[in-house]
Each structure stands twice: as structure tokens, then as C-alpha cells.
Amino acid sequence: MDDLVIVGSGLTGLFAASLAARRGARVTVISQGRGGLELSHGCIDILGDTPLSQGMHHLPAAHPYSLVGRETLEAALDALKQIAAADGLEYQGNTESVLRLPTALGSLHATTLAPRSMASGDAARAEPCSLAGLESFRDFHASLAAIRLQARGIPLGPCLELPLLHAPRRRDAYATDLARLFDDERLRAELARAWKPRLKGVLRLGLPAVLGLEHPQQAWLDLEERLGVPLFEIPTLPPSIPGLRLERVLRKSALAAGCSLLEGAQAIGRVDGSTKGRRVSGVVALSAGGPRVYGARAVLLASGGFLHGGLVARQDGLVRESVFDLPVHSELGRDVWVAETPFEPQPYSMLGLRVDAQMRPLDVRGEPVFENLYAAGGILAGPDRSREGSRQGIDLATAYRAVEMALA
Amino acid sequence: MSLPALSADQCLKCNICTAACPVAAVTDLFPGPKAVGPQAQRFRHPRLPLPDHSVAWCSGCGTCTRVCPHGVAVAEINIQAKARLVDERRAPLRDHLISRTDLLGSLATPLAPLANFALRLAPVRWAMEATLGISRHAPMPAFVGRTFRRRVQDRCMDRPPDPNRRTGQLVAFFHGCGTNYYEPELGEVAIAILELLGCQVIVPPQVCCGLPLQSNGLFGAARSHARANIASLLPFAREGIPIVGTSTSCTLSLKHDYRAILGLSGDEVDTVAENAFDFFEFLTTHLREPLERLALAPVQARALYHAPCQLKAHGIGAPALQVLRRVPQLELAFSESECCGVAGTYGMKREKYEVARRVGESLFRQVNMVKADFVISDSETCRWWIAGHTKLPVRHPAQVLGRALGLA
């Protein structure tokens, strides 16, 4: 019997797993596949471009931040920083300042914590920067980003196109291909020699985020030193290297702390028969041979929203949670789930589980459905996270609170 | 159209599989699982020649299916596409030879000393490479003079005992070719552990699981092996006697590949699949209490555990770790590699050897870095491959448990 079974291995699930296992709990993570971290920019957004102390008061009482409180959010951020730094991936920033980082499409991404290799791209820095594309890499075009950044009043030097030795020739290069090249110290030295003459007069250089995967910060620092120019990374299309780095760090930390990670197993329901009234006794997951039972003292749903399979919408407009068939409160008719254009707030993205301050899903009367069932992250009802710029902050803060409660 | 092919429509092109693919990471000859799988599947007309042959570089490790968050059977699509390639181009003699492990075993066993001597001679390996295309660098296991079945024929029955002669939990042991022809001591220690835990072990008649044939695209022969095993295991499965194996690839065939890749269906194949278990899966689910009562002696060593792809595809995590973590003084490190590279017979092929070796390089490096005294892995081909490249002993976790129990 485990202390905690977690469903889902995105940022919420892996962070919760690492936290709980580091506190000595017996933890199993069940996930159908890998989570969305590999599709993310690798930064931690807290409240868009609003410092927390200004924005926190204006949040509704049901907002996940209001439920857990600022202290929990700060503790979660500290824990994440600590876990990542222990594996050589440093995060910079704090909840009172906002980083504005250039994106591959030339907008500015307002975020709170960023890996060091990205934080140095902050638009508030004084030194003007240049952007460079890498030869044969189709997922990042320096001039496209530069035109739009300049239109926003960001001063930029001329764009560069830098050669890549030994890049794949027989097919398109993925970001992962290039990141693995940069893991090789000899190759970095070779690239630095080829690039250095082209960087005269460049004070700061933005590159696509492919500077190393195995020992990310090491590759970035080493290249920076060899070139004598401060470098920063800009995330590209998936597979996103900064997201992948964070995922690997969290998975490694969970595994090292004794956590069991079950990949390719779909959680399909609760363990029946031995449920004592209002408690769940575990999760049933599908394996290659058939259903298997994972008994647990507490269960945490970190299975995400619609895109990730945590929520399921039926033809008749009914929305349910996918593992425990929990009710999802929705006053909205199906016809108004989606806004007129993709760039408006999307009503469907606010659907999800309502929880109490302990992160336990509530039934229609407002009572916890089960005493020992918790939910965190994208599965929770609440704000339009993309618009609010709070996705990762909500994931971390609610995961932190859920773990505290589940192990209490 | 096969079921896996239909799942291609679930693909969101997120590239999570591409990022995890161990083969695409080391060669640009392989466009990656997404490109040759759900994407290329749209261009494979049932009656027209295949337009592209790059899927031949897929090693069949199954990582892509396991990491897919949307339930796309990427690996299954690709293995079926590889079989169509074989139908079109005909497999070389070599592939017919190396995929008939039981035939090779029964021919070589009586001549074991001679066969082993010959396989150690460089000129023989040169000749095998030149005439057959079997890489002269690929590590080969040594045959034993007396098969596992022979060794245990007096100890274990090959059919269920009469109801009045049953002494405990009955277990049908599926040994596979690896144990029968190369590592009989593994089977013996597995039986000793099961007996210590109160089981009565039966060794049913069986043939090769057919996985080597299946991976070489020889589906017709693989299906006849599958049918023979189903026929011989069904009486056990029908009685609810668990079919337990130490070879993770054999048990995966019984659970999954017969149905999902070879396309067998019906009550009989389902019953066998649902009653098949990996050795440690069985121990940790069915024998939990006696297992927890076992007193384990210290094993003073540092070991690196590598979960084979064929185990990870079971969707049960790595159950051996739950037991290994309990062995006193055994210091465990965890493999950070998706795959060791060999993927059954893939690494034995002249044209594939170098790719397979490069896949394994990060694992071999890690083994060195952590200064492991030995490596632990549940799959035989991984063990032989890792041992050949690291020059360290590589054990099945059952052998490590056997040592902690004073059985080995």
C-alpha cells in the first residue's frame, strides 16, 4: 500500500511526486504518457505581468491562489527552485518582479521564474542584444522574432545566421538533435571557434533554446565563456528543450527519492469493494495484461484538463472527471464553451473540479466527495490560465498544498 | 485496417515521442517515430507498394507508445509497417536465422563447447559478418550444454497436479529461450524464490514466444509460435494459474504483442494475456505478505538498475525496484537512458550495430561514472549487450534477490 498514488506526470504530478517522496512517503505515479512539460516554455508563470502583491488581493475567493494563500505559493516556488538547483538547473526570479522574455515569434512573455539561461534575455536589461538563428534549423527564425521585437520598441542589433557543424543532414533537425550536439564539449569548442569572429560588437546574443540537454546549464555557461558574449535562450516549437530539462530534473528527483513511475498505464477508476464510506482505497490502472490495482492511503488527481484527459466532455454537454467520474460544475451550455476567435478567453478552459482549501474535490452540495482524494493543477476549475498567465503557479501551489494535506 | 493504424488519428503531432526516441537521437537515417508512424501511415495504401522505407531503422523498443499522451500505438504501427516492408522485399537469410532462437538453441546445445569456442574466434565472426551480415562486434551469449528444461525436469511437473497433490499457490513458469539455452541458473533461482514463498512451480510445455520473428517482420511464423503457446498455456490460464516469466519480452508477447501487433483475438488469447505476469509483478502483487516477511542478507555492492524497454511496455513500472530497494547495503543507481540499444536482434545486424551501440553509449557511460560493481536488468538481450559493452556482470533482479536470500 502506497501513501500516495498520483495520476498524471505533468508539472503538477511530477512536482507533487518529488515533494512527497522527498518527505519519505511511498509514492506511485501513474500516467498514460508523458505530460505537457515537453510542450511548455520551461518558465513558471505566476500572474502574468502583475507582481503578486498587487494582483493577489483582486483575485476571487475561489481562485486557487486564494484557496492556498500566498505562503503556500512561495513555499512551492522555493521547493521547485531547490529541486531543480540540486540537479544543476537554476531558476531565477521572484514574485515581486516580472521577467519579460523574447519569444520565437517576437512577443514578450511575462513570467516570474525562468531558467538562468533564459532569464538573461529579460527585455529590461540595458545591453542591447542580437538574435541568431542556426543554419538548417527550421524552428527558429531570428529575423521574424527581431522584426516584431523592434516594433515593440526593443533595440536590437543585426540578426545573425550561425553555422552548425555536424547537424543532421538527411532530415530536418529537431531541437533535441541540436541540444544533444551542444552536450558534447569538443563540439562546443569547435562551434565557438567558428562563431567567435562573427560576434564582434555583439553585447548580448539570443539563440534558440538548444544549448544542451543532459547538463543544460553547463553547456550554456561553457559556450558563453568560450564566446565571451552573454547568451540567452529562446524556447522553440515542441519538443521544447527548457520544458524537457525541467521534466527530466523532476522525474530524476522523484525516482531518486524512491518514487515508482508507471508510464503507459491509464488510470481508469477507483478500487471498489473495499471503499469504506467516504474514502478511496486506490486506483485501478490498465496495464498491457489487464487492469491492476494500486492501493493507497490517498490519491492525487494531477491529470490535467480536457487536452490532457483529466476532463471528458460528452456529446450531451455533460462534463465529467475521467478517473473517478467526479461531477464537474458547469452552468455553461455547450454552445458557449468556445469563444468567437482563438485569441479570446475560452469559457471551456475555466471548467474543472471545485475543491476546498485542502484541495479535495467537492460534490454539488459543497462537501468533499472523498476524504482522501485530492486534485491539483490543470484539472481545477478557475481562471483562464493562459490569459491570466498563472498556469505553472497554480500547478505548483495546488500540488504543494495537496501533498501537505495528503501526507498530514 | 489494423487497430494500431486507426489510432494514428489521435496524434496531435506534439513530438513527445520524437523527443524520447532513442534511435532518432543518434541517427538522422531515422526520421523519428511520429514521422514514420502516425504521419507516414496516411501514405501506406493497403494495396500499393510502401512509398518510404525509413521505418526499417525503427528498433521496435516501444518507447514511443509508452510516452504518447494521447493513446497512439506508435510502435505497433511501425512494427506492422516493418513487417509489410519485409513482405515486399523479403527478409535476408540472416533475419530468418537469428529470429529462430529455439531452433538455434536446440541445434547448438549438444555442441555447446564447440559452438561457444567458434563464436569466440575472430575469423568466425568475420566470416559470419561477411556472409550473413551478423555484426562481428555484437556480444553473443554462450550456450549451455544442458537446457533449463532438462535441469528441472525432475523437480517440476509440466502439467497442473491433481487437486489433492497441490501444496500451495500454483505457478506456471514461462522460461523463454534465454533461460532455456543460455541462463538456466536464472530460471533455477526464480523457481527457488517462488518455492521459498510457498508456491508450487510447474514448467508447462512451450515454444519461443515469437518476439524475435515478430521484430524481424516474419509475422506468419511468429503467429504460429503464438498459437502454439496459447494452446499450451490456456489450460493453466483457464484454471486461474498465473503464468509467470523472468523474461520481460516473452511475458510482453503473451500479454500484449500477440493481440496488439500480431492481431490475434478471441477469448483464448485474452485469457492467457490476463493471467500472464512479469516475475516481480507477480511477487509484489500476489505474494506481497510472504515477500515482506523474508529476511534479506546484505549485498554489499553498488549496482545500476536499467529497466528494459520491454518491461516498461508492460505498463506496470519497474516492480523489481520495490524489492531491490529493500536489500540491505545494496546501493542503487538508476539508469537515465530510455534504451540500451540492442532491442532484441536489432543490434546484432551489421548495418544496425553502430546505431544500436550509440543508443547505448549514454548508459555505458553512466555505468562507468557511478562506478557500479554490476548492472541489473530484467531482459536477457539487454543483459548480454550491456555486459559486452561495459565488461561488467549484468544480473537479473531475481538473481540479486536470490543472493540476498542465500539461494544464489
Coordinates of N, CA and C in Angstrom, one line a residue, chain B residues 38 62 72-73 82 87 134 148 161 164 179 200 211 242 291 302 311 331 336 343 364 380 391:
Chain B
P38 N 2.4 7.7 -37.2 CA 1.1 8.3 -37.5 C 1.1 9.2 -38.7
G62 N 9.6 0.4 -28.5 CA 8.3 0.7 -27.9 C 8.2 2.0 -27.0
V72 N -1.8 7.0 -28.9 CA -1.5 6.5 -30.3 C -0.5 5.3 -30.1
A73 N -0.8 4.2 -30.8 CA 0.0 3.0 -30.8 C 1.2 3.1 -31.8
K82 N 7.0 -2.3 -40.7 CA 8.2 -3.0 -40.9 C 7.9 -4.4 -41.5
D87 N 7.5 -8.2 -46.2 CA 6.7 -8.9 -47.2 C 7.1 -8.4 -48.7
I134 N 25.9 -10.6 -39.8 CA 25.8 -10.5 -38.3 C 27.0 -9.8 -37.8
F148 N 17.7 -25.6 -19.5 CA 16.9 -25.4 -18.2 C 15.8 -26.5 -18.1
P161 N -0.9 -30.3 -11.2 CA -1.0 -31.5 -10.4 C -2.5 -31.8 -10.0
N164 N -5.5 -33.1 -5.1 CA -5.1 -33.5 -3.8 C -3.5 -33.4 -3.6
T179 N 16.5 -18.3 -20.9 CA 16.7 -19.1 -19.7 C 17.0 -20.6 -20.2
Q200 N 4.0 -23.7 -5.7 CA 4.4 -24.9 -6.4 C 4.5 -24.6 -7.8
L211 N 8.8 -13.4 -30.4 CA 9.1 -12.0 -30.5 C 10.2 -11.7 -31.5
P242 N -1.5 -18.5 -12.4 CA -0.7 -17.4 -13.1 C 0.4 -18.0 -13.9
L291 N 6.5 -12.1 0.9 CA 7.7 -11.4 0.4 C 8.2 -10.4 1.5
R302 N 27.6 -1.7 -5.2 CA 26.9 -0.6 -5.9 C 26.4 -1.1 -7.2
L311 N 10.1 -4.3 -20.5 CA 9.4 -4.3 -19.2 C 8.6 -3.0 -19.1
E331 N 23.6 -0.5 -2.9 CA 23.5 0.9 -3.2 C 23.0 1.0 -4.7
E336 N 19.6 6.5 -16.6 CA 18.9 7.7 -17.1 C 18.6 7.5 -18.6
A343 N 17.7 -3.8 -28.5 CA 16.3 -4.1 -29.0 C 16.2 -5.5 -29.6
F364 N 26.2 3.1 -21.0 CA 27.5 2.6 -20.7 C 28.4 3.6 -20.0
E380 N 17.0 -10.4 -21.1 CA 18.3 -11.1 -21.4 C 19.1 -10.4 -22.5
K391 N 31.8 -4.7 -19.9 CA 32.7 -5.7 -19.3 C 32.3 -5.9 -17.9

